[in-house]
PDB file of C-alpha atoms in Angstrom:
ATOM      1  CA  MET L 404     109.232  90.544  88.347  1.00  0.00           C
ATOM      2  CA  SER L 405     112.057  91.857  86.215  1.00  0.00           C
ATOM      3  CA  GLY L 406     112.800  95.516  86.836  1.00  0.00           C
ATOM      4  CA  CYS L 407     110.815  95.812  90.087  1.00  0.00           C
ATOM      5  CA  VAL L 408     113.056  97.360  92.735  1.00  0.00           C
ATOM      6  CA  PHE L 409     111.061  95.750  95.575  1.00  0.00           C
ATOM      7  CA  CYS L 410     111.381  92.312  93.968  1.00  0.00           C
ATOM      8  CA  GLY L 411     115.114  93.026  93.748  1.00  0.00           C
ATOM      9  CA  ILE L 412     115.216  93.814  97.468  1.00  0.00           C
ATOM     10  CA  VAL L 413     113.259  90.635  98.311  1.00  0.00           C
ATOM     11  CA  ALA L 414     115.694  88.600  96.185  1.00  0.00           C
ATOM     12  CA  GLY L 415     118.703  90.240  97.838  1.00  0.00           C
ATOM     13  CA  GLU L 416     119.849  91.746  94.540  1.00  0.00           C
ATOM     14  CA  VAL L 417     119.165  95.362  95.549  1.00  0.00           C
ATOM     15  CA  PRO L 418     120.685  96.640  98.803  1.00  0.00           C
ATOM     16  CA  ALA L 419     118.301  97.764 101.542  1.00  0.00           C
ATOM     17  CA  PHE L 420     118.273  98.292 105.285  1.00  0.00           C
ATOM     18  CA  ARG L 421     116.293  95.148 106.073  1.00  0.00           C
ATOM     19  CA  VAL L 422     114.287  94.998 109.258  1.00  0.00           C
ATOM     20  CA  VAL L 423     112.778  91.531 108.801  1.00  0.00           C
ATOM     21  CA  ASP L 424     112.632  88.807 106.162  1.00  0.00           C
ATOM     22  CA  GLU L 425     109.931  86.206 106.793  1.00  0.00           C
ATOM     23  CA  PRO L 426     107.730  83.958 104.645  1.00  0.00           C
ATOM     24  CA  ASP L 427     104.849  86.462 104.947  1.00  0.00           C
ATOM     25  CA  GLY L 428     106.892  89.432 103.794  1.00  0.00           C
ATOM     26  CA  VAL L 429     109.998  91.548 103.873  1.00  0.00           C
ATOM     27  CA  ALA L 430     110.338  94.890 105.653  1.00  0.00           C
ATOM     28  CA  PHE L 431     113.032  97.476 105.054  1.00  0.00           C
ATOM     29  CA  LEU L 432     113.608 101.169 105.638  1.00  0.00           C
ATOM     30  CA  ASP L 433     112.222 103.620 103.092  1.00  0.00           C
ATOM     31  CA  THR L 434     115.199 105.370 101.470  1.00  0.00           C
ATOM     32  CA  ARG L 435     113.322 108.688 101.613  1.00  0.00           C
ATOM     33  CA  PRO L 436     111.500 108.400 104.933  1.00  0.00           C
ATOM     34  CA  VAL L 437     108.781 110.722 106.127  1.00  0.00           C
ATOM     35  CA  PHE L 438     110.462 110.331 109.530  1.00  0.00           C
ATOM     36  CA  LYS L 439     113.491 108.215 110.336  1.00  0.00           C
ATOM     37  CA  GLY L 440     112.432 104.655 111.047  1.00  0.00           C
ATOM     38  CA  HIS L 441     109.802 104.703 108.246  1.00  0.00           C
ATOM     39  CA  VAL L 442     109.457 101.071 107.146  1.00  0.00           C
ATOM     40  CA  LEU L 443     108.002  99.542 103.989  1.00  0.00           C
ATOM     41  CA  VAL L 444     106.456  96.078 104.228  1.00  0.00           C
ATOM     42  CA  VAL L 445     106.122  94.076 101.002  1.00  0.00           C
ATOM     43  CA  PRO L 446     104.870  90.594 100.182  1.00  0.00           C
ATOM     44  CA  ARG L 447     107.582  88.252  98.888  1.00  0.00           C
ATOM     45  CA  THR L 448     105.751  87.725  95.592  1.00  0.00           C
ATOM     46  CA  HIS L 449     105.175  90.488  93.065  1.00  0.00           C
ATOM     47  CA  LEU L 450     101.653  91.839  93.531  1.00  0.00           C
ATOM     48  CA  VAL L 451     100.624  95.282  92.339  1.00  0.00           C
ATOM     49  CA  SER L 452      97.755  96.152  94.671  1.00  0.00           C
ATOM     50  CA  LEU L 453      95.860  94.989  97.727  1.00  0.00           C
ATOM     51  CA  ALA L 454      93.238  93.417  95.469  1.00  0.00           C
ATOM     52  CA  ASP L 455      95.942  91.040  94.205  1.00  0.00           C
ATOM     53  CA  LEU L 456      96.816  89.719  97.679  1.00  0.00           C
ATOM     54  CA  PRO L 457      95.281  86.242  98.006  1.00  0.00           C
ATOM     55  CA  ALA L 458      92.745  85.891 100.818  1.00  0.00           C
ATOM     56  CA  GLU L 459      94.844  83.163 102.436  1.00  0.00           C
ATOM     57  CA  ALA L 460      97.793  85.597 102.681  1.00  0.00           C
ATOM     58  CA  LEU L 461      95.890  88.388 104.461  1.00  0.00           C
ATOM     59  CA  ALA L 462      96.415  87.209 108.037  1.00  0.00           C
ATOM     60  CA  GLY L 463     100.127  86.589 107.610  1.00  0.00           C
ATOM     61  CA  TYR L 464     100.859  89.812 105.744  1.00  0.00           C
ATOM     62  CA  PHE L 465      98.806  92.098 107.967  1.00  0.00           C
ATOM     63  CA  GLY L 466     100.015  90.239 111.051  1.00  0.00           C
ATOM     64  CA  LEU L 467     103.534  91.246 109.997  1.00  0.00           C
ATOM     65  CA  VAL L 468     102.394  94.839 109.386  1.00  0.00           C
ATOM     66  CA  ARG L 469     100.807  94.910 112.870  1.00  0.00           C
ATOM     67  CA  ARG L 470     103.980  93.565 114.503  1.00  0.00           C
ATOM     68  CA  LEU L 471     106.034  96.173 112.674  1.00  0.00           C
ATOM     69  CA  ALA L 472     103.725  98.982 113.788  1.00  0.00           C
ATOM     70  CA  VAL L 473     104.482  97.990 117.385  1.00  0.00           C
ATOM     71  CA  ALA L 474     108.210  97.514 116.679  1.00  0.00           C
ATOM     72  CA  VAL L 475     108.617 100.844 114.869  1.00  0.00           C
ATOM     73  CA  GLU L 476     107.041 102.634 117.814  1.00  0.00           C
ATOM     74  CA  ALA L 477     109.197 100.810 120.359  1.00  0.00           C
ATOM     75  CA  GLY L 478     112.381 100.869 118.291  1.00  0.00           C
ATOM     76  CA  THR L 479     112.263 104.597 117.523  1.00  0.00           C
ATOM     77  CA  GLY L 480     110.733 105.836 120.761  1.00  0.00           C
ATOM     78  CA  ALA L 481     107.787 107.231 118.800  1.00  0.00           C
ATOM     79  CA  GLY L 482     104.426 108.008 120.344  1.00  0.00           C
ATOM     80  CA  GLY L 483     102.616 105.945 117.704  1.00  0.00           C
ATOM     81  CA  THR L 484     102.636 105.047 114.028  1.00  0.00           C
ATOM     82  CA  PHE L 485     100.864 105.939 110.816  1.00  0.00           C
ATOM     83  CA  VAL L 486     100.105 102.880 108.670  1.00  0.00           C
ATOM     84  CA  ALA L 487      99.180 103.560 105.044  1.00  0.00           C
ATOM     85  CA  MET L 488      98.961 101.987 101.612  1.00  0.00           C
ATOM     86  CA  ASN L 489      98.420 103.405  98.131  1.00  0.00           C
ATOM     87  CA  ASN L 490      96.765 101.245  95.508  1.00  0.00           C
ATOM     88  CA  LYS L 491      97.914 102.083  91.988  1.00  0.00           C
ATOM     89  CA  VAL L 492      97.421 105.879  92.184  1.00  0.00           C
ATOM     90  CA  SER L 493     100.389 107.527  93.950  1.00  0.00           C
ATOM     91  CA  GLN L 494     102.131 104.167  94.212  1.00  0.00           C
ATOM     92  CA  SER L 495     105.758 105.078  93.431  1.00  0.00           C
ATOM     93  CA  VAL L 496     106.713 101.404  92.966  1.00  0.00           C
ATOM     94  CA  PRO L 497     104.057  99.159  91.392  1.00  0.00           C
ATOM     95  CA  HIS L 498     104.487  96.421  94.022  1.00  0.00           C
ATOM     96  CA  LEU L 499     102.095  96.151  96.964  1.00  0.00           C
ATOM     97  CA  HIS L 500     103.660  97.843  99.975  1.00  0.00           C
ATOM     98  CA  THR L 501     102.532  99.170 103.314  1.00  0.00           C
ATOM     99  CA  HIS L 502     104.121 102.197 104.969  1.00  0.00           C
ATOM    100  CA  VAL L 503     104.708 102.101 108.723  1.00  0.00           C
ATOM    101  CA  VAL L 504     105.743 105.605 109.774  1.00  0.00           C
ATOM    102  CA  PRO L 505     106.784 106.566 113.318  1.00  0.00           C
ATOM    103  CA  ARG L 506     104.792 109.501 114.710  1.00  0.00           C
ATOM    104  CA  THR L 507     105.234 111.839 117.633  1.00  0.00           C
ATOM    105  CA  LYS L 508     102.873 114.505 118.898  1.00  0.00           C
ATOM    106  CA  GLY L 509     103.617 117.784 117.152  1.00  0.00           C
ATOM    107  CA  ASP L 510     105.763 116.169 114.422  1.00  0.00           C
ATOM    108  CA  GLY L 511     104.195 118.465 111.813  1.00  0.00           C
ATOM    109  CA  LEU L 512     102.682 115.789 109.578  1.00  0.00           C
ATOM    110  CA  ARG L 513      99.389 117.107 108.230  1.00  0.00           C
ATOM    111  CA  GLY L 514      96.973 115.185 106.048  1.00  0.00           C
ATOM    112  CA  PHE L 515      98.604 113.441 103.133  1.00  0.00           C
ATOM    113  CA  PHE L 516     101.481 115.861 102.546  1.00  0.00           C
ATOM    114  CA  TRP L 517     104.486 113.717 103.301  1.00  0.00           C
ATOM    115  CA  PRO L 518     107.725 115.666 103.602  1.00  0.00           C
ATOM    116  CA  ARG L 519     110.700 113.414 102.968  1.00  0.00           C
ATOM    117  CA  THR L 520     114.130 113.292 104.577  1.00  0.00           C
ATOM    118  CA  ARG L 521     117.243 111.144 104.212  1.00  0.00           C
ATOM    119  CA  TYR L 522     119.493 109.195 106.539  1.00  0.00           C
ATOM    120  CA  ALA L 523     122.805 110.948 107.184  1.00  0.00           C
ATOM    121  CA  ASP L 524     124.711 107.873 106.005  1.00  0.00           C
ATOM    122  CA  ASP L 525     124.505 104.080 105.805  1.00  0.00           C
ATOM    123  CA  ALA L 526     125.505 103.740 109.459  1.00  0.00           C
ATOM    124  CA  GLU L 527     122.480 105.768 110.567  1.00  0.00           C
ATOM    125  CA  GLY L 528     120.173 103.710 108.330  1.00  0.00           C
ATOM    126  CA  GLU L 529     121.627 100.456 109.671  1.00  0.00           C
ATOM    127  CA  ALA L 530     121.195 101.698 113.255  1.00  0.00           C
ATOM    128  CA  TYR L 531     117.492 102.493 112.719  1.00  0.00           C
ATOM    129  CA  ALA L 532     116.891  99.118 111.043  1.00  0.00           C
ATOM    130  CA  ALA L 533     118.647  97.319 113.906  1.00  0.00           C
ATOM    131  CA  ARG L 534     116.635  99.136 116.590  1.00  0.00           C
ATOM    132  CA  ILE L 535     113.359  98.155 114.936  1.00  0.00           C
ATOM    133  CA  THR L 536     114.537  94.571 114.396  1.00  0.00           C
ATOM    134  CA  VAL L 537     115.445  94.263 118.090  1.00  0.00           C
ATOM    135  CA  ALA L 538     112.003  95.608 119.033  1.00  0.00           C
ATOM    136  CA  LEU L 539     110.326  92.863 116.968  1.00  0.00           C
TER     137      LEU L 539
END
């Protein structure tokens, strides 16, 4: 879809720290992560919400999300992950996406208040993406 930043990332027109690019979806680092290693998983086609995801795509898409939850934990040394999705309300980009956020005990995340950080530079972002990719 014209003007959608996530569609631009899927098409390779917008730069991103890609973790994986498969038929079922594309995953890349969030540019303003809750914690470093925070990944966004998007379907390749432009869909606005979960309700728009065809039933036949559920297993592939959520299979990829599940694999990334394991990889984010392993690749960042986290104690677990937080997997979340907004549908329309609070959706900063109107393209279906699932957050996979690394978590550690005592990390300070409370409820739905998501403090954001940034990567120090492109090299740090690339290093986090590579660690998660290797863990896949």
